CSV table of C-alpha atoms and ligand atoms in Angstrom, one decimal:
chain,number,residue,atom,x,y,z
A,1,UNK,CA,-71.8,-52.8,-9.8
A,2,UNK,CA,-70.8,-50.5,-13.1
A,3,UNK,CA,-73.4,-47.9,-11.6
A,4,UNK,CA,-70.8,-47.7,-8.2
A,5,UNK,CA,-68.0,-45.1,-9.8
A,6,UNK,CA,-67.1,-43.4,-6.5
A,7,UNK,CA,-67.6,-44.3,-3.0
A,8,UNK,CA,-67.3,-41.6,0.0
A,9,UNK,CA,-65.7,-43.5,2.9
A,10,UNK,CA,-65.9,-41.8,6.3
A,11,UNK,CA,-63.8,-42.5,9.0
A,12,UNK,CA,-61.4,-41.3,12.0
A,13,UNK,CA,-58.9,-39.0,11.6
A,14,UNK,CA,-56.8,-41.4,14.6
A,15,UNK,CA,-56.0,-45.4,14.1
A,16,UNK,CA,-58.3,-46.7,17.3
A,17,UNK,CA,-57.5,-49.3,19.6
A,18,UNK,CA,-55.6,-51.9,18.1
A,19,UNK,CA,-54.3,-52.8,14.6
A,20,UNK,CA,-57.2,-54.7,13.3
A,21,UNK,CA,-59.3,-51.4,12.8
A,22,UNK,CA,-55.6,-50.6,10.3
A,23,UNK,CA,-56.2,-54.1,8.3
A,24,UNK,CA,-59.9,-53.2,7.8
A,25,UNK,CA,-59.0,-49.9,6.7
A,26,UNK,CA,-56.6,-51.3,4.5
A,27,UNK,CA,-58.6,-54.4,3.2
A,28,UNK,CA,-61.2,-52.1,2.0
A,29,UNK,CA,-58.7,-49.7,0.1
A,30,UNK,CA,-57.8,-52.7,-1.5
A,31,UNK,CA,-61.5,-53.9,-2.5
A,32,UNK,CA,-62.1,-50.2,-4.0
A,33,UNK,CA,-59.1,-50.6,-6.0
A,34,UNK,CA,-59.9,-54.2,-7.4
A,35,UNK,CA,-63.0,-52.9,-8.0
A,36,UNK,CA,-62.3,-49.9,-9.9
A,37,UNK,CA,-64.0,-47.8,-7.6
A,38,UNK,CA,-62.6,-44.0,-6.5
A,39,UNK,CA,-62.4,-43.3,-3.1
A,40,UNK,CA,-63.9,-39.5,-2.2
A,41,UNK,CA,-62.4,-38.6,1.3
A,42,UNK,CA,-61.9,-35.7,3.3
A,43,UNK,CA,-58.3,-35.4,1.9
A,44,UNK,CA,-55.9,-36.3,5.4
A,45,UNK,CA,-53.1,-38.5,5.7
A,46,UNK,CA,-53.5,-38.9,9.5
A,47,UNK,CA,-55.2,-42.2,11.1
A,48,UNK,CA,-57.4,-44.8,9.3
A,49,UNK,CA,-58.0,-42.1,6.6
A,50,UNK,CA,-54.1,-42.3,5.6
A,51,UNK,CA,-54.2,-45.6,5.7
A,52,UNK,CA,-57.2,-46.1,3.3
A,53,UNK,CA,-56.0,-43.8,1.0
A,54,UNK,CA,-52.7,-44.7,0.7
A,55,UNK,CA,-53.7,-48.4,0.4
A,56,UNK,CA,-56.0,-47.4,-2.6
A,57,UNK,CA,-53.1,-45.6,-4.3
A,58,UNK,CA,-50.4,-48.9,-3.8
A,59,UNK,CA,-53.0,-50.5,-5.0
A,60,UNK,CA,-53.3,-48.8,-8.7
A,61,UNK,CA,-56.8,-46.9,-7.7
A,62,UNK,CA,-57.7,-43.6,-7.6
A,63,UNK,CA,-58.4,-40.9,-4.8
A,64,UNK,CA,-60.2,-37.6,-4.7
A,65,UNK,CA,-59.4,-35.3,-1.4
A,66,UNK,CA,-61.2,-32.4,-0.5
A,67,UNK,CA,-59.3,-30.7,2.6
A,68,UNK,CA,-60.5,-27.2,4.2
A,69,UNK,CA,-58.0,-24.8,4.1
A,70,UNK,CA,-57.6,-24.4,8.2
A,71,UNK,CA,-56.9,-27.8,8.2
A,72,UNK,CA,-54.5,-28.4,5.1
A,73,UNK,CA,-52.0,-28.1,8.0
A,74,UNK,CA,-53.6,-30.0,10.8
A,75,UNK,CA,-54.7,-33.4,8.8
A,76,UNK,CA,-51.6,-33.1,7.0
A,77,UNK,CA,-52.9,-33.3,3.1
A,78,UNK,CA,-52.7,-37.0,1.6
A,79,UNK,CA,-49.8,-36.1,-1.1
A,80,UNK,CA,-50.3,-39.2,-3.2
A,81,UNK,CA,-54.0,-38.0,-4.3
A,82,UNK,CA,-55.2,-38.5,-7.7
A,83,UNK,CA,-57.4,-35.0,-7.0
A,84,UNK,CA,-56.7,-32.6,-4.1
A,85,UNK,CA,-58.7,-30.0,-4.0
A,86,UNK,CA,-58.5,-27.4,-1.2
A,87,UNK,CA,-61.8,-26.0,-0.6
A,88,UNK,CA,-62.6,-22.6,1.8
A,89,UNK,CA,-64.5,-24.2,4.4
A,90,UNK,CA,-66.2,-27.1,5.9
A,91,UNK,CA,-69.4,-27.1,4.2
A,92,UNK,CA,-67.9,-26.9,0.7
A,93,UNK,CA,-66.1,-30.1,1.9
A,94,UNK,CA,-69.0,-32.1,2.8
A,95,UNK,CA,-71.3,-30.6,-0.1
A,96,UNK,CA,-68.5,-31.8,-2.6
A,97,UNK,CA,-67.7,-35.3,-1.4
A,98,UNK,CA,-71.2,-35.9,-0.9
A,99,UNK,CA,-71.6,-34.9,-4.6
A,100,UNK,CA,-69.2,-36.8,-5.9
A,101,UNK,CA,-70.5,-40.0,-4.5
A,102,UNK,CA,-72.4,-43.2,-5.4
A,103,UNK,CA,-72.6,-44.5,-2.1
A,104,UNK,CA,-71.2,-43.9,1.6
A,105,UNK,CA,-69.3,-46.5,3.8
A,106,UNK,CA,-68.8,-45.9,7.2
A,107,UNK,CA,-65.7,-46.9,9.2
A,108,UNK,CA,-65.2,-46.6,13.0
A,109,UNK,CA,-64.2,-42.8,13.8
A,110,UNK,CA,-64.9,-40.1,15.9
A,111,UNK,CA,-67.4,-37.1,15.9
A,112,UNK,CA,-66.3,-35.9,13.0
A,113,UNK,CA,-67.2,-39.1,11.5
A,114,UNK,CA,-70.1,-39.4,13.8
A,115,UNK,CA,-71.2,-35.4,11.9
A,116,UNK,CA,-70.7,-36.5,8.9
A,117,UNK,CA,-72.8,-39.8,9.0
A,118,UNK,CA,-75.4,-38.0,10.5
A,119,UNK,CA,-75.6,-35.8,7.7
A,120,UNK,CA,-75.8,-38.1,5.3
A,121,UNK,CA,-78.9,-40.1,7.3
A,122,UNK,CA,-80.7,-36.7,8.1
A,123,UNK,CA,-80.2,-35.6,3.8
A,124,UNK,CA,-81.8,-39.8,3.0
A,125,UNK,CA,-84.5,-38.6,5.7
A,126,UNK,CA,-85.2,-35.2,3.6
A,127,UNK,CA,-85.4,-36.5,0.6
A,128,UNK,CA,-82.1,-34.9,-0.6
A,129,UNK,CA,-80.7,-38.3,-2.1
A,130,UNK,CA,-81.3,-42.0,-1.9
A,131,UNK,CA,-77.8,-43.1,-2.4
A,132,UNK,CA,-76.8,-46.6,-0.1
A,133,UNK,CA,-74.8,-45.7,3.8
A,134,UNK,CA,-73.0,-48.7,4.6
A,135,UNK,CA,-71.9,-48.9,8.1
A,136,UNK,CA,-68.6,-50.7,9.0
A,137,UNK,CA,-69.3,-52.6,12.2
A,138,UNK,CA,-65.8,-53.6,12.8
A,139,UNK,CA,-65.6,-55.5,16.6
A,140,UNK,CA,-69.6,-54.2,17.2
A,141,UNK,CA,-68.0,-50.1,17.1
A,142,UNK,CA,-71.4,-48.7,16.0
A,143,UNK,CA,-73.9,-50.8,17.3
A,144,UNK,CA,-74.5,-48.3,19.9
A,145,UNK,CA,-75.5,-45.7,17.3
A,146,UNK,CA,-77.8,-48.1,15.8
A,147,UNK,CA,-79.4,-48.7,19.4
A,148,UNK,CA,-79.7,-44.5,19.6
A,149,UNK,CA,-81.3,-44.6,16.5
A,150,UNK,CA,-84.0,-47.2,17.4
A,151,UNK,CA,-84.3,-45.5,20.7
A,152,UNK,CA,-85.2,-42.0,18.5
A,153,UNK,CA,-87.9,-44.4,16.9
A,154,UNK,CA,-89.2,-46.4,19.4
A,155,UNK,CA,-90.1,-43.3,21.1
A,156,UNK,CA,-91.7,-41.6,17.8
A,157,UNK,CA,-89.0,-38.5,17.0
A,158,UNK,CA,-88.1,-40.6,13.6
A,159,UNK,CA,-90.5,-42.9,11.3
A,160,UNK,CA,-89.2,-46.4,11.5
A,161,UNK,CA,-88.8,-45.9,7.4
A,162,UNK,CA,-85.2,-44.0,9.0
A,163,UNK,CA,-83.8,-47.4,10.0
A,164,UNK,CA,-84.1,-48.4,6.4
A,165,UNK,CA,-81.4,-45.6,5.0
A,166,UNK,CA,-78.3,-47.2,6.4
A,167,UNK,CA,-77.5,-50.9,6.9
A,168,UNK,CA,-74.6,-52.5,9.2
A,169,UNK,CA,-72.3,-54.7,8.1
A,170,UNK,CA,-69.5,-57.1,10.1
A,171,UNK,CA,-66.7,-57.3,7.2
A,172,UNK,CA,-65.5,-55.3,4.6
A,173,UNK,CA,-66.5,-58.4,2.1
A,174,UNK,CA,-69.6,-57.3,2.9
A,175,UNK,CA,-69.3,-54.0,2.0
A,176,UNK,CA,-70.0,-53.9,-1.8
A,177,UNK,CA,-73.0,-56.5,-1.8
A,178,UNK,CA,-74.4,-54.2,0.5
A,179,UNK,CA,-74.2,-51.4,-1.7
A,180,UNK,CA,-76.1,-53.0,-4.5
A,181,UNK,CA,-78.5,-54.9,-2.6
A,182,UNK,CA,-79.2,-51.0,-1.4
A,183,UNK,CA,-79.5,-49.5,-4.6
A,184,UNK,CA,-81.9,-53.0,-5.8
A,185,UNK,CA,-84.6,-51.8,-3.0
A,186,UNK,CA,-84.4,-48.0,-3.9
A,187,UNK,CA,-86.8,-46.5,-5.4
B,201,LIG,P1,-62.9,-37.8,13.4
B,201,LIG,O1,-63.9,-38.8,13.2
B,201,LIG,O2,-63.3,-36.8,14.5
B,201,LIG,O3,-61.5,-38.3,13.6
B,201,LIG,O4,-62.9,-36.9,12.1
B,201,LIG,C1,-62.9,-37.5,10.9
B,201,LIG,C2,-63.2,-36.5,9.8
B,201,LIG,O5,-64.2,-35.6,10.2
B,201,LIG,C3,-62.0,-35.6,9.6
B,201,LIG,O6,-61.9,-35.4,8.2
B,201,LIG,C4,-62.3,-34.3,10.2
B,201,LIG,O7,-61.8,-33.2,9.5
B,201,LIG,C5,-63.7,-34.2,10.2
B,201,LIG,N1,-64.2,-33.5,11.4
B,201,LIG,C6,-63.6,-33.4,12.5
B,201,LIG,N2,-64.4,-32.6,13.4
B,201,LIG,C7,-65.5,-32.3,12.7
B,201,LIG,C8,-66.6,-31.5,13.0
B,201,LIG,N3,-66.8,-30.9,14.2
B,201,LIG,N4,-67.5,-31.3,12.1
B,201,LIG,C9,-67.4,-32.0,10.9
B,201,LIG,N5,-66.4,-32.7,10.5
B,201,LIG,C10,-65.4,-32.9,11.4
């Protein structure tokens, strides 16, 4: 895994239903930091990307923020950050935690998180990067993305190549294999 330095994880800005989506969130902060693996994040300390990030930093590891300016306020910046960077807009955000990372894990959020993974599938389908998407499919939350998705190809808008950029996976002790067994079938 020494090629893994720095893993962009995506996730809600809000906690969800019950506290199990908190003790995934928390369980995987804790495999990055075993791991020696950064967490790049969109900067907040609000919802299950507080929790991540501040598990990561009790945990000895390291975390890079990247927060817009409008919402250094709103999302309350993660203080404990090994690197906060405020950036001028949205776009610089994206473009800079994409940069900055190895691989992408998805946890349950909402439609920013929904954005941003859709961003990272549409760059894989444009040839823009080949780096591993890991899903989090904590309690099933985005198998109905991955039915839109086959829905897109079963009725020929996508190649059925697309459903090979991303992969689900149940548990966060998942996660990692995942990742490599990705980056073994790349090109
Ligand atoms: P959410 O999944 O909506 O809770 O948002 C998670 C992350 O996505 C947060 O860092 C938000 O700043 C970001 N976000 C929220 N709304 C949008 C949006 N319209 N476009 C892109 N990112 C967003």
């Amino acid at each position: 895994m020494s090629e893994i330095k720095s893993i962009c994880v995506y996730c809600g800005s809000r906690k969800g239903p019950d506290h199990s989506f908190v003790e995934m969130a928390k369980e995987l902060g804790k495999v990055l930091a075993e791991n020696d693996i950064n967490l790049v994040y969109g900067g907040g300390n609000v919802g299950l990307m507080g929790i991540i990030a501040n598990k990561v930093i009790d945990q000895g590891g390291r975390v890079y923020g990247y927060i817009p300016q409008h919402l250094d306020r709103v999302e309350i910046s993660f203080t404990r950050a090994t690197e906060m960077h405020v950036v001028p807009n949205m776009h610089v955000r994206k473009f800079n935690m994409f940069r900055q990372s190895d691989a992408f894990v998805v946890m349950p959020g909402g439609l920013g998180t929904l954005d941003e993974v859709f961003e990272m599938i549409t760059w894989r389908q444009l040839g823009l990067h080949t780096k591993p998407i890991i899903l989090l499919n904590h309690k099933n939350y985005w198998a109905p993305l991955a039915d839109l998705i086959d829905h897109v190809i079963n009725n020929e808008f996508a190649s059925p190549e697309n459903a090979t950029f991303f992969e689900l996976v149940d548990t966060v002790d998942q996660v990692l294999p995942a990742i490599k067994q990705m980056n073994e079938r790349l090109p």
